[in-house]
Coordinates of C-alpha atoms in Angstrom, one line a residue:
M4 CA 11.0 67.7 -22.3
N5 CA 7.9 65.5 -22.6
R6 CA 9.3 63.9 -25.8
R7 CA 12.6 63.3 -24.1
R8 CA 10.9 61.6 -21.1
F9 CA 8.8 59.6 -23.4
A10 CA 11.8 58.5 -25.5
C11 CA 13.7 57.6 -22.3
G12 CA 10.8 55.7 -20.9
F13 CA 10.4 53.8 -24.2
V14 CA 14.0 52.8 -24.2
M15 CA 13.9 51.6 -20.6
A16 CA 10.8 49.6 -21.3
A17 CA 12.3 48.1 -24.4
A18 CA 15.5 47.2 -22.4
L19 CA 13.4 45.6 -19.7
A20 CA 11.5 43.6 -22.3
L21 CA 14.7 42.4 -23.9
L22 CA 15.7 40.9 -20.5
H23 CA 12.8 38.4 -21.0
V24 CA 13.8 37.5 -24.6
P25 CA 15.3 33.9 -24.5
K26 CA 18.3 32.7 -26.4
A27 CA 16.1 30.6 -28.5
S28 CA 18.3 29.3 -31.3
A29 CA 19.0 25.6 -31.7
A30 CA 22.7 26.2 -31.4
E31 CA 22.4 27.9 -28.1
C32 CA 20.3 25.1 -26.7
A33 CA 22.7 22.5 -28.0
S34 CA 25.6 24.3 -26.4
L35 CA 24.2 23.5 -23.0
K36 CA 25.5 20.0 -23.5
D37 CA 28.9 21.4 -22.4
I38 CA 27.7 23.3 -19.3
G39 CA 29.7 22.6 -16.2
I40 CA 27.7 21.6 -13.2
P41 CA 29.4 19.8 -10.3
H42 CA 29.0 16.0 -10.4
T43 CA 26.5 16.3 -13.2
R44 CA 26.6 15.0 -16.8
I45 CA 24.3 16.4 -19.6
T46 CA 23.2 13.6 -21.9
F47 CA 21.0 15.6 -24.3
A48 CA 20.4 19.2 -25.2
G49 CA 18.3 20.3 -28.2
V50 CA 15.3 22.2 -29.4
V51 CA 12.0 20.2 -29.7
A52 CA 9.8 21.6 -32.4
S53 CA 6.2 22.5 -31.6
G54 CA 4.1 19.4 -31.2
A55 CA 7.0 17.1 -31.8
F56 CA 7.8 15.8 -28.3
A57 CA 7.5 12.0 -27.7
P58 CA 8.6 10.7 -24.3
P59 CA 11.3 8.0 -24.3
A60 CA 10.1 4.4 -24.1
Y61 CA 9.3 3.4 -20.6
A62 CA 11.8 1.1 -18.9
P63 CA 10.6 -2.4 -17.9
G64 CA 8.1 -2.3 -15.1
I65 CA 7.0 1.3 -15.9
T66 CA 3.6 1.9 -17.4
A67 CA 1.7 5.0 -18.2
S68 CA -1.5 5.3 -16.2
Q69 CA -3.2 6.8 -19.2
P70 CA -2.3 8.1 -22.6
V71 CA -0.8 11.6 -22.5
D72 CA -1.2 14.1 -25.4
Y73 CA 2.0 16.1 -26.0
S74 CA 1.0 17.3 -29.4
H75 CA -0.1 20.8 -28.2
L76 CA 3.3 21.6 -26.6
P77 CA 5.1 24.7 -28.0
S78 CA 8.7 24.6 -29.1
F79 CA 11.2 24.2 -26.2
C80 CA 14.8 23.6 -25.4
R81 CA 15.0 20.2 -23.8
V82 CA 18.0 19.3 -21.6
A83 CA 18.5 15.9 -20.0
G84 CA 21.1 14.9 -17.6
S85 CA 22.1 12.9 -14.5
S86 CA 23.6 13.9 -11.2
H87 CA 26.0 11.8 -9.2
P88 CA 26.5 13.3 -5.7
T89 CA 27.7 9.9 -4.4
A90 CA 29.2 6.8 -6.0
D91 CA 25.9 5.0 -5.9
S92 CA 23.8 8.0 -7.1
D93 CA 22.2 8.3 -10.6
I94 CA 19.6 11.1 -10.4
R95 CA 18.2 11.6 -13.8
F96 CA 16.4 14.9 -14.7
E97 CA 15.1 16.9 -17.5
V98 CA 14.7 20.7 -17.9
W99 CA 12.3 22.2 -20.4
M100 CA 12.6 25.9 -21.4
P101 CA 10.2 27.7 -23.8
T102 CA 12.0 29.1 -26.9
S103 CA 9.7 32.1 -26.8
G104 CA 7.4 33.7 -24.3
W105 CA 9.4 32.7 -21.2
S106 CA 7.8 34.2 -18.0
G107 CA 11.1 34.5 -16.3
K108 CA 10.0 31.9 -13.7
F109 CA 10.8 28.2 -12.9
V110 CA 8.5 25.4 -11.7
G111 CA 9.8 22.1 -10.3
V112 CA 7.5 19.1 -10.2
G113 CA 7.6 15.8 -8.3
N114 CA 6.8 12.1 -8.5
G115 CA 4.3 9.6 -7.4
A116 CA 4.7 6.5 -5.2
W117 CA 8.3 5.3 -5.2
A118 CA 9.2 7.4 -8.2
G119 CA 11.6 5.7 -10.7
S120 CA 10.8 7.8 -13.8
I121 CA 10.7 11.4 -15.0
T122 CA 7.1 12.7 -14.8
Y123 CA 6.8 14.2 -18.3
A124 CA 3.1 14.6 -18.0
S125 CA 3.6 16.9 -15.0
M126 CA 5.8 19.2 -17.1
I127 CA 3.1 20.0 -19.6
E128 CA 1.2 22.5 -17.6
P129 CA 4.1 24.7 -16.5
L130 CA 5.6 24.7 -20.1
L131 CA 2.2 25.7 -21.6
K132 CA 2.0 28.6 -19.1
G133 CA 5.4 29.9 -20.1
Y134 CA 7.5 28.6 -17.2
A135 CA 10.7 26.8 -17.4
T136 CA 10.2 23.4 -15.7
A137 CA 12.1 20.4 -14.4
A138 CA 11.4 16.9 -13.3
T139 CA 13.5 14.0 -11.9
D140 CA 13.2 10.2 -11.4
S141 CA 14.5 10.9 -7.8
G142 CA 17.6 8.7 -8.3
H143 CA 16.5 5.3 -9.7
Q144 CA 14.9 3.8 -12.7
G145 CA 12.0 1.3 -12.4
S146 CA 8.4 0.9 -11.4
S147 CA 6.9 3.4 -9.0
L148 CA 5.3 0.5 -7.2
D149 CA 8.6 -1.1 -6.3
A150 CA 10.7 0.0 -3.3
G151 CA 13.3 -2.7 -3.9
F152 CA 15.6 -0.2 -5.5
A153 CA 16.8 0.9 -2.1
A154 CA 17.5 -2.5 -0.6
G155 CA 21.2 -2.5 0.2
H156 CA 21.5 1.0 -1.3
P157 CA 21.2 3.6 1.5
E158 CA 22.4 6.4 -0.8
K159 CA 19.6 5.7 -3.3
L160 CA 17.0 5.9 -0.5
I161 CA 18.5 9.3 0.4
D162 CA 18.3 10.3 -3.2
F163 CA 14.6 9.4 -3.2
G164 CA 14.0 10.8 0.3
Y165 CA 15.3 14.3 -0.3
R166 CA 18.5 14.6 -2.4
G167 CA 17.0 13.9 -5.9
P168 CA 14.6 16.9 -6.2
H169 CA 17.3 19.2 -4.7
E170 CA 19.9 18.1 -7.2
M171 CA 17.4 18.6 -10.0
T172 CA 16.6 22.1 -8.7
V173 CA 20.3 23.2 -8.5
A174 CA 21.0 21.8 -12.0
A175 CA 17.8 23.3 -13.5
K176 CA 18.6 26.8 -12.2
S177 CA 22.1 26.7 -13.7
I178 CA 20.8 25.5 -17.0
I179 CA 18.0 28.1 -17.2
Q180 CA 20.4 30.9 -16.4
A181 CA 22.9 29.7 -19.1
F182 CA 20.1 29.4 -21.7
Y183 CA 18.4 32.7 -21.1
G184 CA 21.4 34.7 -19.9
R185 CA 20.0 35.6 -16.5
P186 CA 18.8 33.9 -13.3
V187 CA 15.1 33.1 -12.7
D188 CA 12.9 35.8 -11.2
R189 CA 10.9 33.3 -9.1
S190 CA 11.2 29.6 -8.3
L191 CA 8.1 27.5 -7.5
F192 CA 7.4 23.9 -6.7
A193 CA 4.0 22.3 -7.3
S194 CA 3.1 18.6 -7.0
C195 CA 0.9 16.0 -5.3
S196 CA 1.2 12.8 -3.3
T197 CA 4.9 11.8 -3.2
G198 CA 5.5 15.1 -5.0
G199 CA 3.6 16.8 -2.2
R200 CA 6.0 15.1 0.3
Q201 CA 8.9 16.2 -1.8
A202 CA 7.5 19.7 -1.7
L203 CA 7.5 19.7 2.1
M204 CA 11.0 18.2 2.1
E205 CA 12.3 21.0 -0.1
A206 CA 10.9 23.6 2.4
S207 CA 12.4 21.7 5.3
R208 CA 15.9 20.7 4.1
Y209 CA 16.6 23.2 1.3
P210 CA 14.6 26.4 2.2
D211 CA 16.5 28.5 -0.3
D212 CA 15.5 26.3 -3.3
Y213 CA 12.0 27.8 -3.8
D214 CA 10.1 31.0 -3.1
G215 CA 6.7 29.3 -3.1
I216 CA 5.6 25.7 -2.8
S217 CA 2.3 24.0 -3.5
A218 CA 2.0 20.6 -1.7
M219 CA -1.2 18.7 -2.5
A220 CA -2.1 15.5 -0.6
P221 CA 1.5 15.1 0.6
A222 CA 2.3 11.4 1.3
N223 CA 3.9 12.3 4.6
P224 CA 5.1 11.0 6.9
T225 CA 5.9 8.1 4.6
V226 CA 6.6 5.5 7.2
G227 CA 3.3 6.3 8.9
L228 CA 1.5 6.1 5.6
M229 CA 3.0 2.7 4.9
V230 CA 1.8 1.5 8.3
G231 CA -1.6 3.0 7.8
S232 CA -2.1 1.5 4.3
L233 CA -1.0 -1.9 5.6
W234 CA -3.6 -1.6 8.4
T235 CA -6.3 -0.6 5.8
S236 CA -5.7 -3.4 3.4
S237 CA -5.2 -5.9 6.2
A238 CA -8.6 -5.0 7.7
T239 CA -10.4 -6.4 4.6
S240 CA -8.0 -9.1 3.5
K241 CA -7.0 -10.9 6.8
D242 CA -9.7 -13.4 6.1
A243 CA -12.4 -14.1 3.5
A244 CA -15.2 -13.0 5.8
S245 CA -13.8 -9.4 6.0
R246 CA -13.4 -8.9 2.3
I247 CA -15.3 -6.0 0.8
S248 CA -15.9 -5.8 -3.0
P249 CA -15.8 -2.6 -5.0
A250 CA -19.6 -2.9 -5.4
T251 CA -20.1 -3.2 -1.6
F252 CA -17.9 -0.1 -1.0
A253 CA -20.0 1.8 -3.5
F254 CA -23.2 0.7 -1.7
V255 CA -21.7 1.9 1.6
H256 CA -20.7 5.2 0.0
Q257 CA -24.2 5.9 -1.2
A258 CA -25.6 5.1 2.3
V259 CA -23.1 7.5 4.0
L260 CA -23.9 10.2 1.4
A261 CA -27.6 9.8 2.1
D262 CA -27.1 10.2 5.8
C263 CA -24.4 12.9 5.9
D264 CA -24.7 15.0 2.7
A265 CA -27.0 17.7 4.2
N266 CA -24.9 18.2 7.3
D267 CA -23.2 21.2 5.8
G268 CA -26.6 22.8 5.0
V269 CA -26.7 21.8 1.3
S270 CA -27.9 18.5 -0.3
D271 CA -25.7 18.3 -3.3
G272 CA -24.0 14.8 -3.4
I273 CA -20.9 16.0 -1.5
I274 CA -20.0 15.5 2.1
A275 CA -18.4 18.9 2.7
A276 CA -18.0 18.4 6.4
P277 CA -17.0 14.8 7.1
D278 CA -16.3 15.6 10.7
H279 CA -20.0 16.2 11.1
C280 CA -20.8 12.7 9.9
R281 CA -21.8 10.2 12.5
F282 CA -23.1 7.4 10.3
D283 CA -23.8 4.1 12.0
L284 CA -22.3 1.2 10.0
A285 CA -24.4 -1.2 12.1
S286 CA -27.5 0.0 10.2
L287 CA -26.2 -1.8 7.1
R288 CA -25.9 -5.1 8.9
C289 CA -27.4 -8.1 7.0
G290 CA -30.3 -10.0 8.7
R291 CA -29.7 -13.1 10.7
T292 CA -29.5 -15.3 7.6
G293 CA -27.6 -12.8 5.5
N294 CA -24.2 -13.9 4.4
G295 CA -23.2 -10.5 3.0
T296 CA -24.0 -9.1 -0.4
D297 CA -23.3 -5.8 -2.2
R298 CA -26.5 -4.5 -0.4
C299 CA -25.6 -5.2 3.2
L300 CA -22.7 -5.9 5.5
T301 CA -21.7 -8.9 7.6
K302 CA -20.4 -8.4 11.1
P303 CA -16.7 -8.9 10.0
Q304 CA -17.2 -6.3 7.2
V305 CA -18.6 -3.8 9.7
A306 CA -15.6 -4.4 11.9
A307 CA -13.2 -3.9 9.0
L308 CA -14.8 -0.6 7.9
R309 CA -14.7 0.7 11.5
A310 CA -11.0 -0.2 11.6
I311 CA -10.4 1.7 8.3
Y312 CA -12.1 4.8 9.6
Q313 CA -10.2 4.6 12.9
G314 CA -6.7 4.0 11.5
P315 CA -4.0 1.9 13.1
R316 CA -3.5 1.8 16.8
N317 CA -0.8 0.5 19.0
P318 CA -2.1 -2.8 20.5
R319 CA -0.1 -2.3 23.7
T320 CA -0.9 1.4 24.5
G321 CA -4.0 2.0 22.4
A322 CA -2.4 5.1 21.0
S323 CA -3.2 6.2 17.4
I324 CA -0.3 5.6 15.0
F325 CA -1.8 7.2 11.9
P326 CA -5.1 8.8 11.0
G327 CA -7.8 6.7 9.3
F328 CA -10.0 7.7 6.4
E329 CA -13.0 10.1 6.4
P330 CA -16.7 9.4 5.7
G331 CA -17.2 10.0 2.0
S332 CA -14.1 8.1 0.9
E333 CA -15.8 4.7 0.6
G334 CA -16.5 5.0 -3.1
L335 CA -12.7 5.1 -3.7
L336 CA -11.3 2.9 -1.0
S337 CA -11.5 -0.2 -3.1
I338 CA -8.3 1.1 -4.7
Q339 CA -6.4 -0.4 -1.7
A340 CA -9.0 -2.4 0.3
S341 CA -10.6 -4.8 -2.1
G342 CA -7.6 -7.1 -2.7
T343 CA -6.1 -10.1 -0.9
G344 CA -3.3 -8.1 0.7
P345 CA -1.4 -4.8 0.7
I346 CA -1.1 -2.8 -2.5
A347 CA 2.2 -3.2 -4.3
P348 CA 4.1 -0.1 -3.0
V349 CA 3.3 -1.0 0.6
L350 CA 4.0 -4.7 0.2
S351 CA 7.3 -3.9 -1.4
Y352 CA 8.3 -1.4 1.3
F353 CA 7.9 -3.9 4.2
R354 CA 9.1 -6.9 2.3
D355 CA 12.2 -5.4 0.7
L356 CA 13.2 -2.5 3.0
V357 CA 12.0 -3.4 6.5
F358 CA 12.1 -7.2 6.8
H359 CA 14.3 -8.1 3.8
D360 CA 12.3 -11.2 3.4
P361 CA 10.8 -12.2 0.0
Q362 CA 8.3 -14.5 1.8
W363 CA 7.2 -11.9 4.3
D364 CA 3.5 -12.4 5.4
F365 CA 1.6 -9.1 6.1
R366 CA -0.5 -10.9 8.7
S367 CA 2.6 -11.1 11.0
F368 CA 3.1 -7.4 11.3
D369 CA 3.3 -6.1 14.9
Y370 CA 1.8 -2.6 15.2
D371 CA 4.1 -1.9 18.2
R372 CA 7.5 -3.4 17.7
D373 CA 7.6 -3.3 13.9
V374 CA 6.4 0.3 13.6
T375 CA 9.4 1.3 15.8
R376 CA 11.7 -0.8 13.6
A377 CA 10.5 1.0 10.4
L378 CA 10.7 4.5 11.9
A379 CA 14.2 3.8 13.2
A380 CA 15.4 2.6 9.8
H381 CA 13.8 5.2 7.5
G382 CA 11.9 7.9 9.3
R383 CA 14.7 10.5 9.2
V384 CA 15.3 9.9 5.5
V385 CA 11.8 10.0 4.1
D386 CA 9.6 11.8 6.6
V387 CA 9.1 15.6 7.0
S388 CA 8.6 17.0 10.5
P389 CA 6.4 20.0 11.0
T390 CA 9.1 21.4 13.3
G391 CA 11.6 21.7 10.4
L392 CA 10.1 24.6 8.3
D393 CA 11.0 27.5 10.5
E394 CA 13.9 28.8 8.3
Y395 CA 11.7 28.6 5.2
F396 CA 9.0 30.7 6.8
A397 CA 11.4 33.1 8.4
A398 CA 12.5 34.3 5.0
G399 CA 8.9 35.0 4.0
R400 CA 8.5 32.1 1.7
K401 CA 5.0 30.7 1.0
L402 CA 3.5 27.2 1.5
L403 CA 0.1 26.3 -0.1
M404 CA -1.2 23.0 1.2
S405 CA -4.3 21.3 -0.2
H406 CA -6.0 17.9 0.3
G407 CA -9.2 16.2 -0.7
W408 CA -11.5 15.2 2.1
S409 CA -12.4 11.9 0.2
D410 CA -8.8 10.9 -0.4
P411 CA -8.6 7.1 -0.3
L412 CA -4.8 6.7 -0.3
V413 CA -3.4 9.5 2.0
P414 CA -5.7 10.1 4.9
P415 CA -6.8 13.8 4.8
M416 CA -6.2 14.4 8.5
T417 CA -2.4 13.9 8.0
S418 CA -2.4 17.4 6.3
V419 CA -4.6 18.8 9.0
H420 CA -2.3 17.6 11.7
F421 CA 0.8 18.8 9.8
Y422 CA -0.7 22.3 9.2
T423 CA -1.9 22.6 12.8
A424 CA 1.5 21.7 14.1
V425 CA 3.3 24.1 11.8
N426 CA 0.8 26.9 12.5
A427 CA 1.2 26.5 16.3
R428 CA 5.0 27.2 16.0
L429 CA 4.7 30.4 14.0
E430 CA 4.3 33.9 15.1
A431 CA 1.3 35.8 13.6
K432 CA 3.5 37.4 10.9
Q433 CA 5.0 34.1 9.8
A434 CA 1.7 32.2 10.1
A435 CA 0.4 34.4 7.2
N436 CA 2.8 32.4 4.9
V437 CA 1.1 29.1 5.2
R438 CA -2.5 28.1 4.2
L439 CA -4.3 24.8 4.0
F440 CA -7.3 24.2 1.8
M441 CA -9.4 21.0 2.3
I442 CA -11.4 20.2 -0.8
P443 CA -14.8 18.5 -0.2
G444 CA -15.5 15.3 -2.1
M445 CA -12.1 15.2 -3.8
G446 CA -10.1 12.0 -4.0
H447 CA -6.4 11.5 -4.3
C448 CA -4.9 14.4 -6.4
G449 CA -8.2 14.6 -8.2
G450 CA -11.5 12.8 -8.9
G451 CA -14.3 12.2 -6.5
D452 CA -17.9 13.5 -6.0
G453 CA -17.1 17.2 -5.9
P454 CA -15.4 19.8 -8.1
Y455 CA -11.6 19.8 -7.6
V456 CA -9.9 21.5 -10.5
F457 CA -7.9 24.6 -9.7
D458 CA -4.7 26.2 -10.8
A459 CA -2.2 25.5 -8.0
I460 CA 0.7 27.0 -9.9
A461 CA -1.0 30.3 -10.6
T462 CA -2.3 30.4 -7.0
I463 CA 1.1 30.0 -5.4
D464 CA 2.7 32.3 -8.0
Q465 CA 0.3 35.1 -7.3
W466 CA 0.7 34.7 -3.6
V467 CA 4.5 35.0 -3.8
A468 CA 4.2 38.0 -6.2
T469 CA 1.7 40.0 -4.2
G470 CA 2.3 38.8 -0.6
N471 CA -1.5 38.4 -0.3
A472 CA -2.5 34.9 0.9
P473 CA -5.5 33.4 -1.0
R474 CA -8.7 34.1 0.9
R475 CA -10.5 31.3 -1.0
I476 CA -9.8 29.0 -3.9
V477 CA -12.5 28.3 -6.5
V478 CA -12.6 24.7 -7.8
S479 CA -14.5 23.5 -10.8
N480 CA -15.5 20.2 -12.4
P481 CA -13.2 18.9 -15.1
P482 CA -14.0 19.8 -18.7
N483 CA -15.9 16.6 -19.5
A484 CA -18.3 17.1 -16.6
S485 CA -21.2 19.4 -15.9
D486 CA -20.5 23.0 -15.0
R487 CA -20.0 23.4 -11.2
T488 CA -17.9 25.7 -9.1
R489 CA -17.3 25.9 -5.4
P490 CA -15.2 28.0 -3.1
V491 CA -12.7 26.2 -0.9
C492 CA -11.9 28.1 2.3
P493 CA -8.7 28.3 4.3
Y494 CA -8.8 25.7 7.0
P495 CA -10.6 25.6 9.4
Q496 CA -13.2 27.8 7.6
E497 CA -15.9 26.2 5.6
A498 CA -18.0 27.3 2.6
A499 CA -21.6 28.1 3.6
H500 CA -24.4 28.7 1.1
V501 CA -25.8 32.2 1.4
G502 CA -29.4 30.9 1.2
S503 CA -30.2 31.8 -2.4
G504 CA -28.9 31.1 -5.8
S505 CA -27.6 27.9 -7.4
T506 CA -25.5 25.6 -5.3
D507 CA -23.5 24.9 -8.5
E508 CA -22.0 28.5 -8.5
A509 CA -19.2 29.5 -6.2
K510 CA -20.5 33.1 -6.0
N511 CA -23.4 31.8 -3.8
F512 CA -21.2 30.7 -1.0
R513 CA -19.1 32.5 1.6
C514 CA -16.4 31.4 3.9
E515 CA -17.3 31.1 7.6
A516 CA -16.0 29.7 10.8
P517 CA -17.0 26.0 11.3
R518 CA -20.4 25.6 12.8
H519 CA -19.5 22.7 15.1

């Protein structure tokens, strides 16, 4: 009897294991070229040998931000295609599937800025972890800094706004099922910035696409972000007297750190509680004869920085339009506030999509009338409302939000406001399905003064699998930096040092209610 049970159990285990064995041959991968998916054409299907992948040459105007090493990738079945849900749509995508060791799960990834190319670098991590993965160019080909693709092409703006990632997801699930002979066990989406906005958009418009979503530093609402970035860059570029060099930003950052670092109870080079910081910029004013250097601020520079912290306001009503940036972000703000005008993605948006004027002057922007104009034209296409996720949460699906407190591109309070509004709508049971983690010292999607590295995919995957929301996330420094770990607590909790032990070790901190 025991032998019979053992044999039966062994057969069942073997059968279950076989369900996870992929159809890994080159012929089976190549046959996906003929798969039938509505309004979709497969342009390539073939196995890529271990370490052999090389991304296609970038189209004109697209450059890689840094070299990417693909030599450590395992063998995978690569499928490329394009979706044409409208006559003016060309949504290109790729699906990568491990030829061995598939986890049974799928991870979709997103884009940055205005998209325009497939984010191959973002597909590396899921593939290495045994997930099938997919990415898209979100419906157009070109520089991610250029919004001109949508001028006169409303369907392409819709493809970018929400339809592109959904089409990618539908195609990817069909392709994965055809290759492995069964549907995916679990679908996850994990991305940052525009990808974070796409993550929220998936939950809002297509709640059945994913079981769990990780949205880091979501660039949402996009129209508000464009207005806020215009305000930030205008503050320091409206005239020569207001200009702030990268060196001066770095000087201000060190002064703010010196004043506010210890407000969280630990002096460690990180402003963990920026809302405790009440630094007086006037203390950095140059003397009567000072004309401004990288060691002091002129009166116009002080005014410019105050405007950046405050964020844009309506000149008629005084109402806040969009959040400003937090104390601690100064060391990174030169990314968008040390030039002579708006950064390229923002300039292109207003010039090409709002005003349709190649000679548009950013100094002419009206923060009352023109904000209304931009919202009316594009808000419903590219912005995600916190009121639109009810169906997603009603089905028990999970949303992991995260944001760096020192983000210099997407103000951190945008995520706080979104999370707070979502949480206020949900009953206690559904509220357990969303969490926000604010990461001290972290910049935009990474970098900054504090540790920031964590496994977002594994975190959301485990949450979906177990139903247990993360009680804290441990972040670490990147491999090329000194060893340092910290816990990040679910907002609004904060990490507090227990009073003994190294402040470089997460085990010496606990999550507590905010002390203010």
